[in-house]
XYZ file of C-alpha atoms in Angstrom:
466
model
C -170.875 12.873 -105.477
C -167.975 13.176 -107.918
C -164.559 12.740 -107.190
C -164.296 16.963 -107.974
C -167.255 17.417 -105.123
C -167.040 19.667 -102.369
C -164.819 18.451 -99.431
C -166.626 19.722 -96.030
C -164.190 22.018 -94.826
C -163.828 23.757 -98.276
C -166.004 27.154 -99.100
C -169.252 27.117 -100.552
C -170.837 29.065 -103.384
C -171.786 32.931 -101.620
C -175.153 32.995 -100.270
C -176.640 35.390 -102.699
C -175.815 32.784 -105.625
C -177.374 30.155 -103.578
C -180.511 32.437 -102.935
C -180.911 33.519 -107.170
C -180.566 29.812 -107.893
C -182.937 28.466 -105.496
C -185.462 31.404 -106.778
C -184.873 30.559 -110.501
C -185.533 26.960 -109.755
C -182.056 25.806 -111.079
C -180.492 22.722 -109.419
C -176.655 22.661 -108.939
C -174.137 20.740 -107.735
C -171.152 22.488 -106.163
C -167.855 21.388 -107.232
C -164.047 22.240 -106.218
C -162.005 23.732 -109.220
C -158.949 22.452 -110.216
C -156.433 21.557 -113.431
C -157.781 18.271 -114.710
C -161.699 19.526 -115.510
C -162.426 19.597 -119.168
C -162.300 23.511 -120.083
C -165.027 22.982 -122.715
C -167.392 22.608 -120.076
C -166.219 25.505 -117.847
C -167.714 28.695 -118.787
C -166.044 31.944 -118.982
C -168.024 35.017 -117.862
C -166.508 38.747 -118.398
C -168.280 42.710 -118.596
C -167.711 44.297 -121.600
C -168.521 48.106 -121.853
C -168.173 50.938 -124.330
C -170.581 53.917 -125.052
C -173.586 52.340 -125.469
C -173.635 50.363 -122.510
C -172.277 46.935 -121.067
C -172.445 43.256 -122.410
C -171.753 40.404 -120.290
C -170.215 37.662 -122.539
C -170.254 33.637 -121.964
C -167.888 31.332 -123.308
C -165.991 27.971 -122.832
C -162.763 28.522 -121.597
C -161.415 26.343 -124.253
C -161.767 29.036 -126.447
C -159.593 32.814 -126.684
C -162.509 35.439 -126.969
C -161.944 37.148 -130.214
C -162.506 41.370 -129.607
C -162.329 41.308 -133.516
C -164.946 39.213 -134.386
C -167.340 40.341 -131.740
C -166.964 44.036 -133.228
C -167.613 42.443 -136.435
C -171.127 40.643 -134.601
C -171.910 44.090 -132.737
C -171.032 46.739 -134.849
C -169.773 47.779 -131.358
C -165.782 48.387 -130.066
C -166.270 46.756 -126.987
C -163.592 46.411 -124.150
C -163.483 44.763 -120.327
C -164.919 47.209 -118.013
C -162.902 49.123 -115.611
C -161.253 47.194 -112.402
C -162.610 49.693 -110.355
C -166.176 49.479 -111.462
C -165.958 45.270 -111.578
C -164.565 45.390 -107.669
C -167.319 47.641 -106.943
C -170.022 45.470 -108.673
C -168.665 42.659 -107.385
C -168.668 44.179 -103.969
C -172.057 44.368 -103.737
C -172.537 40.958 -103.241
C -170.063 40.238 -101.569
C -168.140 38.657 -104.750
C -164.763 37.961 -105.596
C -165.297 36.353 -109.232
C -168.342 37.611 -111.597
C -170.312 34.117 -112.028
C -171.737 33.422 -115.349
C -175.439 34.073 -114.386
C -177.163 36.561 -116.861
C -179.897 37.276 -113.742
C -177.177 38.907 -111.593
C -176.856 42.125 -113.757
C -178.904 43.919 -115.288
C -176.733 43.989 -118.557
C -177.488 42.109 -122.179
C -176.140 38.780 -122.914
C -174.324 37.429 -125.479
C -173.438 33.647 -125.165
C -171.115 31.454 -127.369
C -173.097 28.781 -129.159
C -171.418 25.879 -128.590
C -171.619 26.073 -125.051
C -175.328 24.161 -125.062
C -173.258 21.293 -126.753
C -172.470 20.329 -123.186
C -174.357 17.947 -121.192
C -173.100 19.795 -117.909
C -171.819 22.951 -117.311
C -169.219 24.114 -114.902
C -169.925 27.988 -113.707
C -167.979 30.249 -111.364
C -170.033 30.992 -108.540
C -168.370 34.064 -107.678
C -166.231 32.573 -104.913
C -162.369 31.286 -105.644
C -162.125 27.582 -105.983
C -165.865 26.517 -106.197
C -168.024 25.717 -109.230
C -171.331 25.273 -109.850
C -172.648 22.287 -112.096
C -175.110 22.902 -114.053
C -177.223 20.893 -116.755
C -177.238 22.852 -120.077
C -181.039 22.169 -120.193
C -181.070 24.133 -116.616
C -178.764 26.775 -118.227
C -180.827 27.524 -121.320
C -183.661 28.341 -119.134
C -181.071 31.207 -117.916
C -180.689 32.166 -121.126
C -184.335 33.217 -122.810
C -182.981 36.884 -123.338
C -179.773 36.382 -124.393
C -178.232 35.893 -127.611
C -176.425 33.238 -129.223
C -173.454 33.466 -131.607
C -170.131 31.959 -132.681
C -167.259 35.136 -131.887
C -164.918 32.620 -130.125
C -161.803 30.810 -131.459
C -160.710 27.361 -130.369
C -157.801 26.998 -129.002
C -156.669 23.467 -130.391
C -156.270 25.942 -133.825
C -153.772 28.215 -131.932
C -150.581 26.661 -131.722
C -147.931 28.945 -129.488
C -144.781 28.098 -130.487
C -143.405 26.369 -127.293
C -140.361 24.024 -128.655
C -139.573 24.249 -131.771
C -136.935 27.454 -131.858
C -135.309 26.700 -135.636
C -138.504 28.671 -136.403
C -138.350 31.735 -134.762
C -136.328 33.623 -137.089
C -139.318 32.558 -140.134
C -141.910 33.163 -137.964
C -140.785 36.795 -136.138
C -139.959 38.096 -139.810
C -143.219 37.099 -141.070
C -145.084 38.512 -138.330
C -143.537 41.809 -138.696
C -143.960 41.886 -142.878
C -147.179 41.089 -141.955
C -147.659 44.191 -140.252
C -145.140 46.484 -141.615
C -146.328 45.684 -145.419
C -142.960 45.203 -146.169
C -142.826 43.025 -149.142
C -139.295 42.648 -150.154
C -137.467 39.851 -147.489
C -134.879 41.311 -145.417
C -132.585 40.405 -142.749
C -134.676 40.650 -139.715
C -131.962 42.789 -138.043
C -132.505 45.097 -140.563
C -136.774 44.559 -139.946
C -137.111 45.186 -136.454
C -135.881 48.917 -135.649
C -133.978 47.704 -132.088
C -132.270 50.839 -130.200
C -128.380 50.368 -130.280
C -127.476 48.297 -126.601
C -126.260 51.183 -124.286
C -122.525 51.768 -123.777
C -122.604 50.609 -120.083
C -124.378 47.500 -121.074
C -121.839 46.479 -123.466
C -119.198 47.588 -121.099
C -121.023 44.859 -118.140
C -121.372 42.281 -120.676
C -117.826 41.922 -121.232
C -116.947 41.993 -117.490
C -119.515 38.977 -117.227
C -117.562 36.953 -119.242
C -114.016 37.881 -118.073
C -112.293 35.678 -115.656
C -110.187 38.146 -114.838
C -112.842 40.629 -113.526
C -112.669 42.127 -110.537
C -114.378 44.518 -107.978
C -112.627 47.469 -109.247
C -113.394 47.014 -112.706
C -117.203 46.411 -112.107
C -117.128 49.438 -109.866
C -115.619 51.559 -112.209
C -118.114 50.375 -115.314
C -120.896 51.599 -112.855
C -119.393 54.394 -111.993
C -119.213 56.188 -115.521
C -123.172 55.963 -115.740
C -124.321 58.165 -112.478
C -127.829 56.943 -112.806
C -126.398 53.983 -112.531
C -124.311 54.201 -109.611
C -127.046 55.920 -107.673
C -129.477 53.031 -108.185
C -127.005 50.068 -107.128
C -126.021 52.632 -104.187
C -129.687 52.657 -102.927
C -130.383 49.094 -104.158
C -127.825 48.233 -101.195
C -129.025 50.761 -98.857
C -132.737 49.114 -99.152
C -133.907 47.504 -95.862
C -134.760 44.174 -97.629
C -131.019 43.992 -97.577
C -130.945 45.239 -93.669
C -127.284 46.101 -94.303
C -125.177 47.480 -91.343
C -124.142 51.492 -91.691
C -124.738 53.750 -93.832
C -123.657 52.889 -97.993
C -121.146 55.597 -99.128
C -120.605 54.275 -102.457
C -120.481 51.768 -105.282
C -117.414 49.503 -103.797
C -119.088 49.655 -100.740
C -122.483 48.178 -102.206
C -120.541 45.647 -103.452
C -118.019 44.645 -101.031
C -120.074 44.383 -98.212
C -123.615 44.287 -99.382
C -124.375 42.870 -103.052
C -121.307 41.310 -104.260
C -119.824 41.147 -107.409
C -122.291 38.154 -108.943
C -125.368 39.939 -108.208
C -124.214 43.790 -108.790
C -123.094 43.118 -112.548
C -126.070 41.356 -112.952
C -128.268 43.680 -111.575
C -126.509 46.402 -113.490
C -126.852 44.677 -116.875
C -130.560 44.331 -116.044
C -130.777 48.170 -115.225
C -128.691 49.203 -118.438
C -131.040 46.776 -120.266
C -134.077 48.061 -118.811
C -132.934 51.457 -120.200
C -132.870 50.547 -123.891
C -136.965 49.851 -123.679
C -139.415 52.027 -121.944
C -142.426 50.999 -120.595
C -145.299 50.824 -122.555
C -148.108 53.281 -121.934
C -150.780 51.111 -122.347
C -151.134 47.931 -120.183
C -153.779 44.858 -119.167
C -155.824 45.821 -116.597
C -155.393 43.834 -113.416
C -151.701 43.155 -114.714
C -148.935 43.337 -111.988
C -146.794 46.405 -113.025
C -143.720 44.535 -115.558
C -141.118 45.939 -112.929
C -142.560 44.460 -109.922
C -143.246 40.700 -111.453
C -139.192 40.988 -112.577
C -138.342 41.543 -109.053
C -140.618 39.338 -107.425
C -139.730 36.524 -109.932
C -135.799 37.361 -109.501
C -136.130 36.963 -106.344
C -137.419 34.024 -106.038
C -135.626 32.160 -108.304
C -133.011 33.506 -105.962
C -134.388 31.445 -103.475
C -134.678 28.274 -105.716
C -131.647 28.691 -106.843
C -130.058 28.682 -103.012
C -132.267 25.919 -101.900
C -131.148 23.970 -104.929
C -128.881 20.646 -104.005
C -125.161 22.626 -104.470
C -124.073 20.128 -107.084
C -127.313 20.844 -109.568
C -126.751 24.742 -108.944
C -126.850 26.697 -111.825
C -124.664 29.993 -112.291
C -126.840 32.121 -109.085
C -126.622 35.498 -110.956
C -127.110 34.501 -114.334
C -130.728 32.588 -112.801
C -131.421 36.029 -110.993
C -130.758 38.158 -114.441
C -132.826 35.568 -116.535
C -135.882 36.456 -113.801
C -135.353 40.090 -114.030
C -135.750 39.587 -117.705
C -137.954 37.088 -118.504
C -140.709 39.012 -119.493
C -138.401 41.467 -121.547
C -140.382 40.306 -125.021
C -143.266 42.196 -123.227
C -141.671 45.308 -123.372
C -139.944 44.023 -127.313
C -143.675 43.599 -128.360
C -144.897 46.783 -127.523
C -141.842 48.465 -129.399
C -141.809 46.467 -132.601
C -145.644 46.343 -133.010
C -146.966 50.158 -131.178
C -150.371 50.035 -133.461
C -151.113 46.590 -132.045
C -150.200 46.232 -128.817
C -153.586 47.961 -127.529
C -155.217 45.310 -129.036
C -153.131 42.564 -127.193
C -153.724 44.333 -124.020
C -157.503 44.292 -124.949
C -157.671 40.568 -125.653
C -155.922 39.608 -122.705
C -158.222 41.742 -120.280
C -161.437 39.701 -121.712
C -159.245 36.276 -121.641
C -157.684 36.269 -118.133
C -158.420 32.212 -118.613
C -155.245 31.898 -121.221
C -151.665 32.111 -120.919
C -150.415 35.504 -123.172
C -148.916 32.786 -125.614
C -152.384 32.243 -127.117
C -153.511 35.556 -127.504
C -149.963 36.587 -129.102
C -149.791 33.781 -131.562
C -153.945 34.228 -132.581
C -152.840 38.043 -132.918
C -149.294 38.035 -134.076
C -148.540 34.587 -135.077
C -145.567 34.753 -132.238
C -145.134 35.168 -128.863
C -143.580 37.595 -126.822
C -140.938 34.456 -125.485
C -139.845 34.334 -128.758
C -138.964 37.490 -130.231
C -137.315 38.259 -126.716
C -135.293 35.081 -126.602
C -133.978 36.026 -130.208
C -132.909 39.551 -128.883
C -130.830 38.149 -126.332
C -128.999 36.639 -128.753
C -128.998 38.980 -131.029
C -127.017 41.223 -128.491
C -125.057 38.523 -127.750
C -126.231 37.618 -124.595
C -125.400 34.274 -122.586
C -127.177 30.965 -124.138
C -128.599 30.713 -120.655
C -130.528 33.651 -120.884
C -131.603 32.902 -124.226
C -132.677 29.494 -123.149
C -134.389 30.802 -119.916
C -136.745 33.370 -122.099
C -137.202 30.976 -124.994
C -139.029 27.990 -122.733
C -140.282 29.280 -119.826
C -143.715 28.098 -120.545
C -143.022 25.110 -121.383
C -142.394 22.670 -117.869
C -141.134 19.928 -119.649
C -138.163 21.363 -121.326
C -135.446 19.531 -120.762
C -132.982 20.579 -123.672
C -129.564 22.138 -123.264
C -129.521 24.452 -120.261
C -132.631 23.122 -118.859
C -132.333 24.752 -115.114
C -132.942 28.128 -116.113
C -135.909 27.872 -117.830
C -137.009 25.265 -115.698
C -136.257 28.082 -112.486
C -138.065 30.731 -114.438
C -141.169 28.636 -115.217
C -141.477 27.381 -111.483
C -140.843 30.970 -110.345
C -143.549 32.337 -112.326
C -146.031 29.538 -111.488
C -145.285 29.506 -107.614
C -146.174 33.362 -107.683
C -149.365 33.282 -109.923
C -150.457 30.461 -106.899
C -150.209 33.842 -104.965
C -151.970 35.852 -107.463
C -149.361 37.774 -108.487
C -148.648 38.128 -112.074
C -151.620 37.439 -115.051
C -152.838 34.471 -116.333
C -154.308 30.884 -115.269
C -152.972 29.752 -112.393
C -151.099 26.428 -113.875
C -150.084 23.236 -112.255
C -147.097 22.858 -111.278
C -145.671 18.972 -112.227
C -143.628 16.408 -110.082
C -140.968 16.169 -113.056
C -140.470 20.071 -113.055
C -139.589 19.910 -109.245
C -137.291 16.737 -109.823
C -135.380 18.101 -112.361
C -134.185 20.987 -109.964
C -133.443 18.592 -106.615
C -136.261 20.756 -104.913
C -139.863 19.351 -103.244
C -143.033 21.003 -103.888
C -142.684 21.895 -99.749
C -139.328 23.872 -99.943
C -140.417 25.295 -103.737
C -143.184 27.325 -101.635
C -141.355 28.016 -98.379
C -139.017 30.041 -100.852
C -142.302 32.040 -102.654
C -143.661 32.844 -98.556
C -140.198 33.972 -97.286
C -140.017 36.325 -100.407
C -143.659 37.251 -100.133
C -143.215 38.329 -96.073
C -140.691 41.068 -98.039
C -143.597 42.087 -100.586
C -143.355 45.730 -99.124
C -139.469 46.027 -99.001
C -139.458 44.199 -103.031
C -142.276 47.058 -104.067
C -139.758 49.628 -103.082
C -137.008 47.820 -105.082
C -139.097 47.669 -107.997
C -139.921 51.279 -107.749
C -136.183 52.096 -108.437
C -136.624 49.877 -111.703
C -139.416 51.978 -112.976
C -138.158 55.445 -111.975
C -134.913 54.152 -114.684
């Protein structure tokens, strides 16, 4: 047995699985997922429908599935199937995963050539957390009425811009001349078409970086804007707050629920939220962009508190930077409308990548980037900047360092809990020791917040109603 074999007390491959591979004659071995196994051997299995009918597609997971190419292959426009129809094929079999056996459905294959370059083969077996290994002599023989054909595109020739920031300017510009057909070089201000920052938000911003700020002036900046006021009112009144009495008004959410540090920011992420709408189209199985803000707020609320008080960042400027850390979502879908269908498309069919691959094989940037570059182009804190710019990356350890080191444990510690989209990433020793937290406290914060998941929906809901 390998070092990756099962443990006893860990689940096994679902019976049906076991059943079709004993019938087939295919031996297996059954082996515990986790970070270190060589993706190139791990085989990505997803449904793809359109009018014709469905096509299950096979693929290493070191590769992005390319939706372009394979219309090219097909002649077909081919998309992920429906959640609803997965869950209830799935279902069926009592599945939670769709295992990359042809013989399960009834549907046409189409496999990625290189995959038979591998000695072994690692296969979902429909259950979370277990594997089955396969030879590829064993898998060809699962294969005989399939079709073979090269549609994917390796990711060691995607490079996601991660650390080096001089070049986001260059690179955001030529994305959007790519796509604009704008020739002639302009400013990029003058590129990208970016709605003017509301009046309140300017108005917040300013109070954020005035000493002399106080209660009265915050409460009268929210006060002007009634949508405003009304949502910090019955952000206080919420019971994840349990707040004695009933909230009559602003001053009152703030003086003896929210406080001044977390109403401005809270504000200035409402009055931000305002100057983007939510885009129509969306992933499928993607948590809804309000509710991963407030979840991931939240609990870098919790880091931040559990934080040794010397290494503490500024509290409300960490809970702002998780409200908007996935604001270059919301940029993306603004500055590039045509192809942000697409992105959703590509990400469906590639839940195996981080966004950052599928952006940059797309765009040629990432939604961290042109995000982090309209914080600052609205003048926004550095921090927040900072925080947008390298979440992804876990061992950033530049100039303001905490925030995007919060964000990027935040994010990480939740998509352990399947909430948010993505891989679910490993989470490293030095990220934790750079914030003075343990891997044990790091996920009593993400339970405690998750035992409010209810009371945080209905926060959320407030966000999207904006």
């Amino acid at each position: 047995m390998t070092d990756a074999a099962l443990a006893p007390e860990t689940p096994h491959a679902p019976s049906v699985i076991r059943m079709l591979l004993d019938k087939l004659g295919i031996a297996y071995e059954e082996v515990r997922d986790h970070h270190g196994l060589n993706a190139s051997r791990k085989v990505q299995a997803v449904l793809l429908d359109d009018a014709v009918g469905s096509l299950m597609i096979l693929f290493p997971q070191s590769q992005l599935l390319d939706l372009n190419r394979l219309t090219e292959l097909t002649g077909r426009r081919l998309t992920a199937v429906s959640t609803e129809r997965l869950v209830k094929m799935l279902g069926k079999h009592n599945l939670s995963l769709m295992p990359g056996l042809p013989a399960l459905t009834s549907s046409p294959c189409l496999y990625e050539e290189c995959l038979l370059r591998e000695p072994k083969l690692l296969i979902n077996s429909g259950e979370s957390g277990v594997l089955l290994e396969i030879s590829s002599e064993a898998f060809k023989s699962m294969l005989t009425k399939a079709s073979a054909a090269n549609f994917g595109e390796n990711l060691s020739s995607i490079r996601p811009n991660l650390d080096r920031p001089d070049d986001d300017g260059k690179e955001i510009t030529q994305a959007v001349q790519a796509f604009t057909a704008r020739r002639i070089q302009q400013r990029l201000e003058a590129t990208i078409e970016i709605p003017p920052l509301a009046e309140t938000a300017q108005k917040i911003i300013k109070l954020r970086v005035d000493p002399n700020a106080t209660i009265d002036d915050i409460t009268g900046v929210v006060e002007t804007d009634p949508a405003l006021a009304a949502q910090v009112v019955s952000w206080a009144a919420s019971p994840y707050y349990a707040s004695p009495g009933k909230i009559r008004s602003v001053e009152d959410a703030i003086v003896r629920v929210l406080g001044f540090d977390l109403v401005i920011n809270l504000a200035l992420g409402l009055a931000l939220g305002k100057t983007m709408s939510l885009p129509k189209d969306h992933p499928q199985h993607a948590t809804p962009y309000w509710h991963q803000s407030i979840y991931t707020a939240a609990v870098i609320e919790g880091l931040t508190r559990a934080m040794p008080r010397a290494q503490r960042p500024e509290a409300g400027l960490t809970y702002l930077a998780g409200l908007l850390h996935n604001f270059g979502y919301l940029l993306l879908a603004h500055v590039f409308p045509p192809h942000f269908s697409l992105i959703c498309r590509h990400l469906e069919v590639n839940p195996h990548l981080c966004h950052s691959y599928v952006e940059q094989h797309l765009l040629g940037i990432s939604r961290e980037q042109i995000g982090s570059w309209l914080m600052r182009y609205w003048d926004m804190p550095e921090e927040l900047a900072a925080a947008l710019r390298f979440q992804h990356d876990p061992a950033y350890d530049g100039a303001y360092a905490e925030y995007p080191n919060l964000v990027c444990l935040a994010v990480r510690l939740l998509r352990s809990r399947n909430i948010g989209s993505g891989p679910d990433e490993d989470i490293p020793d030095a990220l934790l020791e750079r914030l003075g937290l343990t891997r044990e406290k790091a996920n009593d914060v993400v339970t405690k917040v998750l035992e409010a998941e209810v009371l945080l929906r209905e926060l959320a809901s407030q966000f999207s109603q904006t």
